[in-house]
Amino acid sequence: MLLHPNDSIAVIFCAQRTGSDEEAYQSAAAEMSALAAQQPGYLGQDHARSADGLGITVSYWRDDASAKAWRNHPDHALIREQGRGKWYSEYSLHVARVERGYDWQK
Amino acid sequence: MLLHPNDSIAVIFCAQRTGSDEEAYQSAAAEMSALAAQQPGYLGQDHARSADGLGITVSYWRDDASAKAWRNHPDHALIREQGRGKWYSEYSLHVARVERGYDWQK
């Protein structure tokens, strides 16, 4: 986990997995994560997923244009369709601008 | 998971658990979650935690004053000290203002 600067964009994706098609999901998730990291303006991401299939991914972007470009990336759009078709039962997505941040290590 | 309005405040807390003292941690986490939900301006929260102890909690607030009031709540401050002392090895916290959001259900 990294601390990101003020005015960066946080894309907060919260999704409930259906539980089906786990292998293809994991493969696509890894591919999307690697592809996102290659995009201009990508700053980093954090991901957690509970045993019940509720997952949260927060990706951080230098600016809103970078976040939107990733949303519109054709490979990402294609995977999103698969997500709605097979992998998720519901999700929410919030795009938010960082106003302050802190981090701490033991 | 809920969709929250534009201009609401998302508090994104990403933390790595040490793994120790799990029972007391779970108890305190449940207590804090319930107490947060009683605070003025609280809109909701989402939480996921992976098997390796990496957890993300996103709480949403009507405005920045509500988010700050919760940060400064004495019971919350006390628990935060315990978190640093026993439960977490590192964390990051970003406070961000929602600019847009979407949700979807199958």
mmCIF file with all atom_site columns, C-alpha atoms in Angstrom:
data_model
loop_
_atom_site.group_PDB
_atom_site.id
_atom_site.type_symbol
_atom_site.label_atom_id
_atom_site.label_alt_id
_atom_site.label_comp_id
_atom_site.label_asym_id
_atom_site.label_entity_id
_atom_site.label_seq_id
_atom_site.pdbx_PDB_ins_code
_atom_site.Cartn_x
_atom_site.Cartn_y
_atom_site.Cartn_z
_atom_site.occupancy
_atom_site.B_iso_or_equiv
_atom_site.pdbx_formal_charge
_atom_site.auth_seq_id
_atom_site.auth_comp_id
_atom_site.auth_asym_id
_atom_site.auth_atom_id
_atom_site.pdbx_PDB_model_num
ATOM 1   C CA . MET A 1 1   ? 0.000   0.000   0.000   1.00 0.00 ? 1   MET A CA 1
ATOM 2   C CA . LEU A 1 2   ? 1.252   3.426   -0.954  1.00 0.00 ? 2   LEU A CA 1
ATOM 3   C CA . LEU A 1 3   ? 0.386   6.955   0.078   1.00 0.00 ? 3   LEU A CA 1
ATOM 4   C CA . HIS A 1 4   ? -0.886  8.941   -2.885  1.00 0.00 ? 4   HIS A CA 1
ATOM 5   C CA . PRO A 1 5   ? -0.749  12.699  -3.340  1.00 0.00 ? 5   PRO A CA 1
ATOM 6   C CA . ASN A 1 6   ? -3.585  15.134  -2.848  1.00 0.00 ? 6   ASN A CA 1
ATOM 7   C CA . ASP A 1 7   ? -5.620  15.677  -6.030  1.00 0.00 ? 7   ASP A CA 1
ATOM 8   C CA . SER A 1 8   ? -4.956  12.153  -7.276  1.00 0.00 ? 8   SER A CA 1
ATOM 9   C CA . ILE A 1 9   ? -8.044  10.168  -8.245  1.00 0.00 ? 9   ILE A CA 1
ATOM 10  C CA . ALA A 1 10  ? -9.183  7.086   -6.306  1.00 0.00 ? 10  ALA A CA 1
ATOM 11  C CA . VAL A 1 11  ? -11.414 4.634   -8.167  1.00 0.00 ? 11  VAL A CA 1
ATOM 12  C CA . ILE A 1 12  ? -13.200 2.549   -5.530  1.00 0.00 ? 12  ILE A CA 1
ATOM 13  C CA . PHE A 1 13  ? -14.640 -0.663  -6.954  1.00 0.00 ? 13  PHE A CA 1
ATOM 14  C CA . CYS A 1 14  ? -16.685 -2.823  -4.593  1.00 0.00 ? 14  CYS A CA 1
ATOM 15  C CA . ALA A 1 15  ? -18.051 -6.054  -6.053  1.00 0.00 ? 15  ALA A CA 1
ATOM 16  C CA . GLN A 1 16  ? -19.784 -9.231  -4.991  1.00 0.00 ? 16  GLN A CA 1
ATOM 17  C CA . ARG A 1 17  ? -18.533 -12.321 -6.831  1.00 0.00 ? 17  ARG A CA 1
ATOM 18  C CA . THR A 1 18  ? -21.028 -14.916 -7.942  1.00 0.00 ? 18  THR A CA 1
ATOM 19  C CA . GLY A 1 19  ? -18.495 -17.601 -7.075  1.00 0.00 ? 19  GLY A CA 1
ATOM 20  C CA . SER A 1 20  ? -18.734 -19.243 -10.479 1.00 0.00 ? 20  SER A CA 1
ATOM 21  C CA . ASP A 1 21  ? -15.968 -19.451 -13.063 1.00 0.00 ? 21  ASP A CA 1
ATOM 22  C CA . GLU A 1 22  ? -13.224 -18.750 -10.487 1.00 0.00 ? 22  GLU A CA 1
ATOM 23  C CA . GLU A 1 23  ? -10.277 -19.804 -12.627 1.00 0.00 ? 23  GLU A CA 1
ATOM 24  C CA . ALA A 1 24  ? -11.160 -17.553 -15.572 1.00 0.00 ? 24  ALA A CA 1
ATOM 25  C CA . TYR A 1 25  ? -11.963 -14.737 -13.164 1.00 0.00 ? 25  TYR A CA 1
ATOM 26  C CA . GLN A 1 26  ? -8.582  -14.983 -11.419 1.00 0.00 ? 26  GLN A CA 1
ATOM 27  C CA . SER A 1 27  ? -6.804  -15.055 -14.754 1.00 0.00 ? 27  SER A CA 1
ATOM 28  C CA . ALA A 1 28  ? -8.684  -12.006 -16.061 1.00 0.00 ? 28  ALA A CA 1
ATOM 29  C CA . ALA A 1 29  ? -8.195  -10.131 -12.784 1.00 0.00 ? 29  ALA A CA 1
ATOM 30  C CA . ALA A 1 30  ? -4.442  -10.686 -12.902 1.00 0.00 ? 30  ALA A CA 1
ATOM 31  C CA . GLU A 1 31  ? -4.328  -9.638  -16.554 1.00 0.00 ? 31  GLU A CA 1
ATOM 32  C CA . MET A 1 32  ? -6.321  -6.456  -15.886 1.00 0.00 ? 32  MET A CA 1
ATOM 33  C CA . SER A 1 33  ? -4.188  -5.597  -12.884 1.00 0.00 ? 33  SER A CA 1
ATOM 34  C CA . ALA A 1 34  ? -1.016  -5.893  -14.976 1.00 0.00 ? 34  ALA A CA 1
ATOM 35  C CA . LEU A 1 35  ? -2.528  -3.930  -17.849 1.00 0.00 ? 35  LEU A CA 1
ATOM 36  C CA . ALA A 1 36  ? -3.755  -1.146  -15.545 1.00 0.00 ? 36  ALA A CA 1
ATOM 37  C CA . ALA A 1 37  ? -0.239  -0.807  -14.137 1.00 0.00 ? 37  ALA A CA 1
ATOM 38  C CA . GLN A 1 38  ? 1.073   -0.060  -17.644 1.00 0.00 ? 38  GLN A CA 1
ATOM 39  C CA . GLN A 1 39  ? -1.342  2.810   -18.262 1.00 0.00 ? 39  GLN A CA 1
ATOM 40  C CA . PRO A 1 40  ? -0.221  6.453   -18.192 1.00 0.00 ? 40  PRO A CA 1
ATOM 41  C CA . GLY A 1 41  ? -1.043  8.084   -14.871 1.00 0.00 ? 41  GLY A CA 1
ATOM 42  C CA . TYR A 1 42  ? -1.394  4.829   -12.919 1.00 0.00 ? 42  TYR A CA 1
ATOM 43  C CA . LEU A 1 43  ? -0.174  5.294   -9.336  1.00 0.00 ? 43  LEU A CA 1
ATOM 44  C CA . GLY A 1 44  ? -1.006  1.968   -7.677  1.00 0.00 ? 44  GLY A CA 1
ATOM 45  C CA . GLN A 1 45  ? -3.800  -0.166  -6.331  1.00 0.00 ? 45  GLN A CA 1
ATOM 46  C CA . ASP A 1 46  ? -4.915  -2.020  -3.215  1.00 0.00 ? 46  ASP A CA 1
ATOM 47  C CA . HIS A 1 47  ? -7.158  -5.061  -3.242  1.00 0.00 ? 47  HIS A CA 1
ATOM 48  C CA . ALA A 1 48  ? -8.827  -7.205  -0.592  1.00 0.00 ? 48  ALA A CA 1
ATOM 49  C CA . ARG A 1 49  ? -11.380 -9.947  -0.962  1.00 0.00 ? 49  ARG A CA 1
ATOM 50  C CA . SER A 1 50  ? -13.266 -11.683 1.826   1.00 0.00 ? 50  SER A CA 1
ATOM 51  C CA . ALA A 1 51  ? -14.074 -15.390 1.909   1.00 0.00 ? 51  ALA A CA 1
ATOM 52  C CA . ASP A 1 52  ? -17.717 -14.589 1.079   1.00 0.00 ? 52  ASP A CA 1
ATOM 53  C CA . GLY A 1 53  ? -16.633 -13.109 -2.270  1.00 0.00 ? 53  GLY A CA 1
ATOM 54  C CA . LEU A 1 54  ? -16.988 -9.420  -1.407  1.00 0.00 ? 54  LEU A CA 1
ATOM 55  C CA . GLY A 1 55  ? -14.019 -7.619  -2.921  1.00 0.00 ? 55  GLY A CA 1
ATOM 56  C CA . ILE A 1 56  ? -12.770 -4.048  -2.860  1.00 0.00 ? 56  ILE A CA 1
ATOM 57  C CA . THR A 1 57  ? -10.190 -2.725  -5.302  1.00 0.00 ? 57  THR A CA 1
ATOM 58  C CA . VAL A 1 58  ? -9.004  0.865   -5.056  1.00 0.00 ? 58  VAL A CA 1
ATOM 59  C CA . SER A 1 59  ? -6.867  2.095   -7.933  1.00 0.00 ? 59  SER A CA 1
ATOM 60  C CA . TYR A 1 60  ? -5.187  5.476   -7.845  1.00 0.00 ? 60  TYR A CA 1
ATOM 61  C CA . TRP A 1 61  ? -4.550  7.737   -10.817 1.00 0.00 ? 61  TRP A CA 1
ATOM 62  C CA . ARG A 1 62  ? -2.581  10.905  -11.364 1.00 0.00 ? 62  ARG A CA 1
ATOM 63  C CA . ASP A 1 63  ? -5.622  12.729  -12.684 1.00 0.00 ? 63  ASP A CA 1
ATOM 64  C CA . ASP A 1 64  ? -9.175  12.188  -13.883 1.00 0.00 ? 64  ASP A CA 1
ATOM 65  C CA . ALA A 1 65  ? -8.100  11.958  -17.541 1.00 0.00 ? 65  ALA A CA 1
ATOM 66  C CA . SER A 1 66  ? -5.934  8.917   -16.699 1.00 0.00 ? 66  SER A CA 1
ATOM 67  C CA . ALA A 1 67  ? -8.769  7.248   -14.782 1.00 0.00 ? 67  ALA A CA 1
ATOM 68  C CA . LYS A 1 68  ? -11.177 7.829   -17.664 1.00 0.00 ? 68  LYS A CA 1
ATOM 69  C CA . ALA A 1 69  ? -8.673  6.577   -20.249 1.00 0.00 ? 69  ALA A CA 1
ATOM 70  C CA . TRP A 1 70  ? -8.391  3.316   -18.304 1.00 0.00 ? 70  TRP A CA 1
ATOM 71  C CA . ARG A 1 71  ? -12.169 3.042   -18.066 1.00 0.00 ? 71  ARG A CA 1
ATOM 72  C CA . ASN A 1 72  ? -12.312 3.422   -21.862 1.00 0.00 ? 72  ASN A CA 1
ATOM 73  C CA . HIS A 1 73  ? -9.454  1.039   -22.656 1.00 0.00 ? 73  HIS A CA 1
ATOM 74  C CA . PRO A 1 74  ? -10.941 -1.535  -25.087 1.00 0.00 ? 74  PRO A CA 1
ATOM 75  C CA . ASP A 1 75  ? -9.540  -4.592  -23.243 1.00 0.00 ? 75  ASP A CA 1
ATOM 76  C CA . HIS A 1 76  ? -10.906 -3.259  -19.976 1.00 0.00 ? 76  HIS A CA 1
ATOM 77  C CA . ALA A 1 77  ? -14.336 -2.639  -21.511 1.00 0.00 ? 77  ALA A CA 1
ATOM 78  C CA . LEU A 1 78  ? -14.398 -6.198  -22.854 1.00 0.00 ? 78  LEU A CA 1
ATOM 79  C CA . ILE A 1 79  ? -13.544 -7.690  -19.454 1.00 0.00 ? 79  ILE A CA 1
ATOM 80  C CA . ARG A 1 80  ? -16.206 -5.508  -17.827 1.00 0.00 ? 80  ARG A CA 1
ATOM 81  C CA . GLU A 1 81  ? -18.815 -7.149  -20.028 1.00 0.00 ? 81  GLU A CA 1
ATOM 82  C CA . GLN A 1 82  ? -17.632 -10.566 -18.880 1.00 0.00 ? 82  GLN A CA 1
ATOM 83  C CA . GLY A 1 83  ? -17.755 -9.348  -15.287 1.00 0.00 ? 83  GLY A CA 1
ATOM 84  C CA . ARG A 1 84  ? -21.408 -8.409  -15.639 1.00 0.00 ? 84  ARG A CA 1
ATOM 85  C CA . GLY A 1 85  ? -22.196 -11.582 -17.526 1.00 0.00 ? 85  GLY A CA 1
ATOM 86  C CA . LYS A 1 86  ? -20.513 -14.143 -15.296 1.00 0.00 ? 86  LYS A CA 1
ATOM 87  C CA . TRP A 1 87  ? -18.462 -12.985 -12.344 1.00 0.00 ? 87  TRP A CA 1
ATOM 88  C CA . TYR A 1 88  ? -20.377 -10.380 -10.389 1.00 0.00 ? 88  TYR A CA 1
ATOM 89  C CA . SER A 1 89  ? -23.842 -10.262 -8.898  1.00 0.00 ? 89  SER A CA 1
ATOM 90  C CA . GLU A 1 90  ? -23.539 -6.570  -8.035  1.00 0.00 ? 90  GLU A CA 1
ATOM 91  C CA . TYR A 1 91  ? -21.007 -3.801  -7.764  1.00 0.00 ? 91  TYR A CA 1
ATOM 92  C CA . SER A 1 92  ? -20.583 -0.144  -6.970  1.00 0.00 ? 92  SER A CA 1
ATOM 93  C CA . LEU A 1 93  ? -17.926 2.190   -8.282  1.00 0.00 ? 93  LEU A CA 1
ATOM 94  C CA . HIS A 1 94  ? -17.066 5.591   -6.856  1.00 0.00 ? 94  HIS A CA 1
ATOM 95  C CA . VAL A 1 95  ? -14.551 7.984   -8.395  1.00 0.00 ? 95  VAL A CA 1
ATOM 96  C CA . ALA A 1 96  ? -13.179 10.355  -5.774  1.00 0.00 ? 96  ALA A CA 1
ATOM 97  C CA . ARG A 1 97  ? -10.510 13.028  -5.533  1.00 0.00 ? 97  ARG A CA 1
ATOM 98  C CA . VAL A 1 98  ? -7.977  12.655  -2.714  1.00 0.00 ? 98  VAL A CA 1
ATOM 99  C CA . GLU A 1 99  ? -8.039  15.610  -0.322  1.00 0.00 ? 99  GLU A CA 1
ATOM 100 C CA . ARG A 1 100 ? -5.611  14.285  2.294   1.00 0.00 ? 100 ARG A CA 1
ATOM 101 C CA . GLY A 1 101 ? -3.846  11.110  3.261   1.00 0.00 ? 101 GLY A CA 1
ATOM 102 C CA . TYR A 1 102 ? -1.712  9.516   5.958   1.00 0.00 ? 102 TYR A CA 1
ATOM 103 C CA . ASP A 1 103 ? 0.253   6.365   6.331   1.00 0.00 ? 103 ASP A CA 1
ATOM 104 C CA . TRP A 1 104 ? 1.880   4.532   9.173   1.00 0.00 ? 104 TRP A CA 1
ATOM 105 C CA . GLN A 1 105 ? 4.267   1.635   9.611   1.00 0.00 ? 105 GLN A CA 1
ATOM 106 C CA . LYS A 1 106 ? 5.227   -0.146  12.779  1.00 0.00 ? 106 LYS A CA 1
ATOM 107 C CA . MET B 1 1   ? -22.903 -1.858  -0.880  1.00 0.00 ? 1   MET B CA 1
ATOM 108 C CA . LEU B 1 2   ? -24.624 1.437   -1.554  1.00 0.00 ? 2   LEU B CA 1
ATOM 109 C CA . LEU B 1 3   ? -24.210 4.174   -4.119  1.00 0.00 ? 3   LEU B CA 1
ATOM 110 C CA . HIS B 1 4   ? -23.306 7.454   -2.436  1.00 0.00 ? 4   HIS B CA 1
ATOM 111 C CA . PRO B 1 5   ? -23.961 10.935  -3.766  1.00 0.00 ? 5   PRO B CA 1
ATOM 112 C CA . ASN B 1 6   ? -21.479 13.235  -5.407  1.00 0.00 ? 6   ASN B CA 1
ATOM 113 C CA . ASP B 1 7   ? -19.628 15.434  -2.903  1.00 0.00 ? 7   ASP B CA 1
ATOM 114 C CA . SER B 1 8   ? -19.866 12.829  -0.161  1.00 0.00 ? 8   SER B CA 1
ATOM 115 C CA . ILE B 1 9   ? -16.568 11.934  1.514   1.00 0.00 ? 9   ILE B CA 1
ATOM 116 C CA . ALA B 1 10  ? -14.966 8.507   1.168   1.00 0.00 ? 10  ALA B CA 1
ATOM 117 C CA . VAL B 1 11  ? -12.477 7.499   3.877   1.00 0.00 ? 11  VAL B CA 1
ATOM 118 C CA . ILE B 1 12  ? -10.348 4.694   2.437   1.00 0.00 ? 12  ILE B CA 1
ATOM 119 C CA . PHE B 1 13  ? -8.532  2.719   5.122   1.00 0.00 ? 13  PHE B CA 1
ATOM 120 C CA . CYS B 1 14  ? -6.145  0.013   3.946   1.00 0.00 ? 14  CYS B CA 1
ATOM 121 C CA . ALA B 1 15  ? -4.414  -1.976  6.679   1.00 0.00 ? 15  ALA B CA 1
ATOM 122 C CA . GLN B 1 16  ? -2.240  -5.024  7.127   1.00 0.00 ? 16  GLN B CA 1
ATOM 123 C CA . ARG B 1 17  ? -3.105  -7.056  10.223  1.00 0.00 ? 17  ARG B CA 1
ATOM 124 C CA . THR B 1 18  ? -0.302  -8.470  12.317  1.00 0.00 ? 18  THR B CA 1
ATOM 125 C CA . GLY B 1 19  ? -2.405  -11.583 12.851  1.00 0.00 ? 19  GLY B CA 1
ATOM 126 C CA . SER B 1 20  ? -2.082  -11.450 16.611  1.00 0.00 ? 20  SER B CA 1
ATOM 127 C CA . ASP B 1 21  ? -4.880  -10.811 19.106  1.00 0.00 ? 21  ASP B CA 1
ATOM 128 C CA . GLU B 1 22  ? -7.596  -11.740 16.601  1.00 0.00 ? 22  GLU B CA 1
ATOM 129 C CA . GLU B 1 23  ? -10.448 -12.066 19.066  1.00 0.00 ? 23  GLU B CA 1
ATOM 130 C CA . ALA B 1 24  ? -9.965  -8.643  20.630  1.00 0.00 ? 24  ALA B CA 1
ATOM 131 C CA . TYR B 1 25  ? -9.477  -7.151  17.180  1.00 0.00 ? 25  TYR B CA 1
ATOM 132 C CA . GLN B 1 26  ? -12.741 -8.619  15.852  1.00 0.00 ? 26  GLN B CA 1
ATOM 133 C CA . SER B 1 27  ? -14.604 -7.395  18.896  1.00 0.00 ? 27  SER B CA 1
ATOM 134 C CA . ALA B 1 28  ? -13.193 -3.868  18.609  1.00 0.00 ? 28  ALA B CA 1
ATOM 135 C CA . ALA B 1 29  ? -13.812 -3.772  14.840  1.00 0.00 ? 29  ALA B CA 1
ATOM 136 C CA . ALA B 1 30  ? -17.474 -4.722  15.331  1.00 0.00 ? 30  ALA B CA 1
ATOM 137 C CA . GLU B 1 31  ? -17.824 -2.145  18.094  1.00 0.00 ? 31  GLU B CA 1
ATOM 138 C CA . MET B 1 32  ? -16.263 0.616   15.980  1.00 0.00 ? 32  MET B CA 1
ATOM 139 C CA . SER B 1 33  ? -18.401 -0.289  12.993  1.00 0.00 ? 33  SER B CA 1
ATOM 140 C CA . ALA B 1 34  ? -21.571 -0.017  15.087  1.00 0.00 ? 34  ALA B CA 1
ATOM 141 C CA . LEU B 1 35  ? -20.429 3.229   16.697  1.00 0.00 ? 35  LEU B CA 1
ATOM 142 C CA . ALA B 1 36  ? -19.520 4.778   13.333  1.00 0.00 ? 36  ALA B CA 1
ATOM 143 C CA . ALA B 1 37  ? -23.003 3.966   12.044  1.00 0.00 ? 37  ALA B CA 1
ATOM 144 C CA . GLN B 1 38  ? -24.509 6.050   14.853  1.00 0.00 ? 38  GLN B CA 1
ATOM 145 C CA . GLN B 1 39  ? -22.531 9.180   14.008  1.00 0.00 ? 39  GLN B CA 1
ATOM 146 C CA . PRO B 1 40  ? -24.126 12.191  12.310  1.00 0.00 ? 40  PRO B CA 1
ATOM 147 C CA . GLY B 1 41  ? -23.422 12.219  8.598   1.00 0.00 ? 41  GLY B CA 1
ATOM 148 C CA . TYR B 1 42  ? -22.577 8.514   8.330   1.00 0.00 ? 42  TYR B CA 1
ATOM 149 C CA . LEU B 1 43  ? -23.747 7.108   4.989   1.00 0.00 ? 43  LEU B CA 1
ATOM 150 C CA . GLY B 1 44  ? -22.414 3.538   5.018   1.00 0.00 ? 44  GLY B CA 1
ATOM 151 C CA . GLN B 1 45  ? -19.314 1.416   4.698   1.00 0.00 ? 45  GLN B CA 1
ATOM 152 C CA . ASP B 1 46  ? -17.862 -1.484  2.752   1.00 0.00 ? 46  ASP B CA 1
ATOM 153 C CA . HIS B 1 47  ? -15.242 -3.848  4.086   1.00 0.00 ? 47  HIS B CA 1
ATOM 154 C CA . ALA B 1 48  ? -13.205 -6.716  2.668   1.00 0.00 ? 48  ALA B CA 1
ATOM 155 C CA . ARG B 1 49  ? -10.319 -8.625  4.151   1.00 0.00 ? 49  ARG B CA 1
ATOM 156 C CA . SER B 1 50  ? -8.125  -11.169 2.424   1.00 0.00 ? 50  SER B CA 1
ATOM 157 C CA . ALA B 1 51  ? -6.829  -14.341 4.004   1.00 0.00 ? 51  ALA B CA 1
ATOM 158 C CA . ASP B 1 52  ? -3.346  -12.783 4.259   1.00 0.00 ? 52  ASP B CA 1
ATOM 159 C CA . GLY B 1 53  ? -4.733  -10.100 6.600   1.00 0.00 ? 53  GLY B CA 1
ATOM 160 C CA . LEU B 1 54  ? -4.847  -7.199  4.119   1.00 0.00 ? 54  LEU B CA 1
ATOM 161 C CA . GLY B 1 55  ? -8.088  -5.328  4.740   1.00 0.00 ? 55  GLY B CA 1
ATOM 162 C CA . ILE B 1 56  ? -9.805  -2.373  3.095   1.00 0.00 ? 56  ILE B CA 1
ATOM 163 C CA . THR B 1 57  ? -12.616 -0.435  4.745   1.00 0.00 ? 57  THR B CA 1
ATOM 164 C CA . VAL B 1 58  ? -14.268 2.441   2.925   1.00 0.00 ? 58  VAL B CA 1
ATOM 165 C CA . SER B 1 59  ? -16.640 4.558   4.988   1.00 0.00 ? 59  SER B CA 1
ATOM 166 C CA . TYR B 1 60  ? -18.752 7.257   3.402   1.00 0.00 ? 60  TYR B CA 1
ATOM 167 C CA . TRP B 1 61  ? -19.783 10.524  5.032   1.00 0.00 ? 61  TRP B CA 1
ATOM 168 C CA . ARG B 1 62  ? -22.169 13.297  4.135   1.00 0.00 ? 62  ARG B CA 1
ATOM 169 C CA . ASP B 1 63  ? -19.436 15.914  4.369   1.00 0.00 ? 63  ASP B CA 1
ATOM 170 C CA . ASP B 1 64  ? -15.898 16.467  5.559   1.00 0.00 ? 64  ASP B CA 1
ATOM 171 C CA . ALA B 1 65  ? -17.042 17.793  8.944   1.00 0.00 ? 65  ALA B CA 1
ATOM 172 C CA . SER B 1 66  ? -18.754 14.441  9.666   1.00 0.00 ? 66  SER B CA 1
ATOM 173 C CA . ALA B 1 67  ? -15.656 12.480  8.633   1.00 0.00 ? 67  ALA B CA 1
ATOM 174 C CA . LYS B 1 68  ? -13.441 14.643  10.848  1.00 0.00 ? 68  LYS B CA 1
ATOM 175 C CA . ALA B 1 69  ? -15.831 14.386  13.794  1.00 0.00 ? 69  ALA B CA 1
ATOM 176 C CA . TRP B 1 70  ? -15.612 10.585  13.584  1.00 0.00 ? 70  TRP B CA 1
ATOM 177 C CA . ARG B 1 71  ? -11.823 10.750  13.366  1.00 0.00 ? 71  ARG B CA 1
ATOM 178 C CA . ASN B 1 72  ? -11.847 12.833  16.549  1.00 0.00 ? 72  ASN B CA 1
ATOM 179 C CA . HIS B 1 73  ? -14.387 10.726  18.452  1.00 0.00 ? 73  HIS B CA 1
ATOM 180 C CA . PRO B 1 74  ? -12.640 9.787   21.735  1.00 0.00 ? 74  PRO B CA 1
ATOM 181 C CA . ASP B 1 75  ? -13.572 6.069   21.564  1.00 0.00 ? 75  ASP B CA 1
ATOM 182 C CA . HIS B 1 76  ? -12.284 5.920   17.992  1.00 0.00 ? 76  HIS B CA 1
ATOM 183 C CA . ALA B 1 77  ? -9.025  7.627   18.960  1.00 0.00 ? 77  ALA B CA 1
ATOM 184 C CA . LEU B 1 78  ? -8.526  5.116   21.785  1.00 0.00 ? 78  LEU B CA 1
ATOM 185 C CA . ILE B 1 79  ? -9.065  2.138   19.481  1.00 0.00 ? 79  ILE B CA 1
ATOM 186 C CA . ARG B 1 80  ? -6.673  3.670   16.941  1.00 0.00 ? 80  ARG B CA 1
ATOM 187 C CA . GLU B 1 81  ? -3.936  3.587   19.561  1.00 0.00 ? 81  GLU B CA 1
ATOM 188 C CA . GLN B 1 82  ? -4.611  -0.113  20.138  1.00 0.00 ? 82  GLN B CA 1
ATOM 189 C CA . GLY B 1 83  ? -4.528  -0.667  16.395  1.00 0.00 ? 83  GLY B CA 1
ATOM 190 C CA . ARG B 1 84  ? -1.063  0.810   16.147  1.00 0.00 ? 84  ARG B CA 1
ATOM 191 C CA . GLY B 1 85  ? 0.087   -1.001  19.247  1.00 0.00 ? 85  GLY B CA 1
ATOM 192 C CA . LYS B 1 86  ? -1.160  -4.504  18.499  1.00 0.00 ? 86  LYS B CA 1
ATOM 193 C CA . TRP B 1 87  ? -3.257  -5.108  15.416  1.00 0.00 ? 87  TRP B CA 1
ATOM 194 C CA . TYR B 1 88  ? -1.652  -3.463  12.418  1.00 0.00 ? 88  TYR B CA 1
ATOM 195 C CA . SER B 1 89  ? 1.806   -3.586  10.922  1.00 0.00 ? 89  SER B CA 1
ATOM 196 C CA . GLU B 1 90  ? 1.028   -0.791  8.478   1.00 0.00 ? 90  GLU B CA 1
ATOM 197 C CA . TYR B 1 91  ? -1.829  1.198   7.066   1.00 0.00 ? 91  TYR B CA 1
ATOM 198 C CA . SER B 1 92  ? -2.723  3.983   4.701   1.00 0.00 ? 92  SER B CA 1
ATOM 199 C CA . LEU B 1 93  ? -5.704  6.281   4.873   1.00 0.00 ? 93  LEU B CA 1
ATOM 200 C CA . HIS B 1 94  ? -6.979  8.501   2.083   1.00 0.00 ? 94  HIS B CA 1
ATOM 201 C CA . VAL B 1 95  ? -9.830  10.966  2.430   1.00 0.00 ? 95  VAL B CA 1
ATOM 202 C CA . ALA B 1 96  ? -11.417 11.669  -0.945  1.00 0.00 ? 96  ALA B CA 1
ATOM 203 C CA . ARG B 1 97  ? -14.426 13.541  -2.285  1.00 0.00 ? 97  ARG B CA 1
ATOM 204 C CA . VAL B 1 98  ? -16.786 11.577  -4.538  1.00 0.00 ? 98  VAL B CA 1
ATOM 205 C CA . GLU B 1 99  ? -17.032 13.082  -8.017  1.00 0.00 ? 99  GLU B CA 1
ATOM 206 C CA . ARG B 1 100 ? -19.167 10.399  -9.642  1.00 0.00 ? 100 ARG B CA 1
ATOM 207 C CA . GLY B 1 101 ? -20.470 6.914   -9.008  1.00 0.00 ? 101 GLY B CA 1
ATOM 208 C CA . TYR B 1 102 ? -22.284 4.003   -10.603 1.00 0.00 ? 102 TYR B CA 1
ATOM 209 C CA . ASP B 1 103 ? -23.790 0.799   -9.422  1.00 0.00 ? 103 ASP B CA 1
ATOM 210 C CA . TRP B 1 104 ? -25.061 -2.335  -11.055 1.00 0.00 ? 104 TRP B CA 1
ATOM 211 C CA . GLN B 1 105 ? -27.028 -5.400  -10.049 1.00 0.00 ? 105 GLN B CA 1
ATOM 212 C CA . LYS B 1 106 ? -27.612 -8.540  -12.009 1.00 0.00 ? 106 LYS B CA 1
#
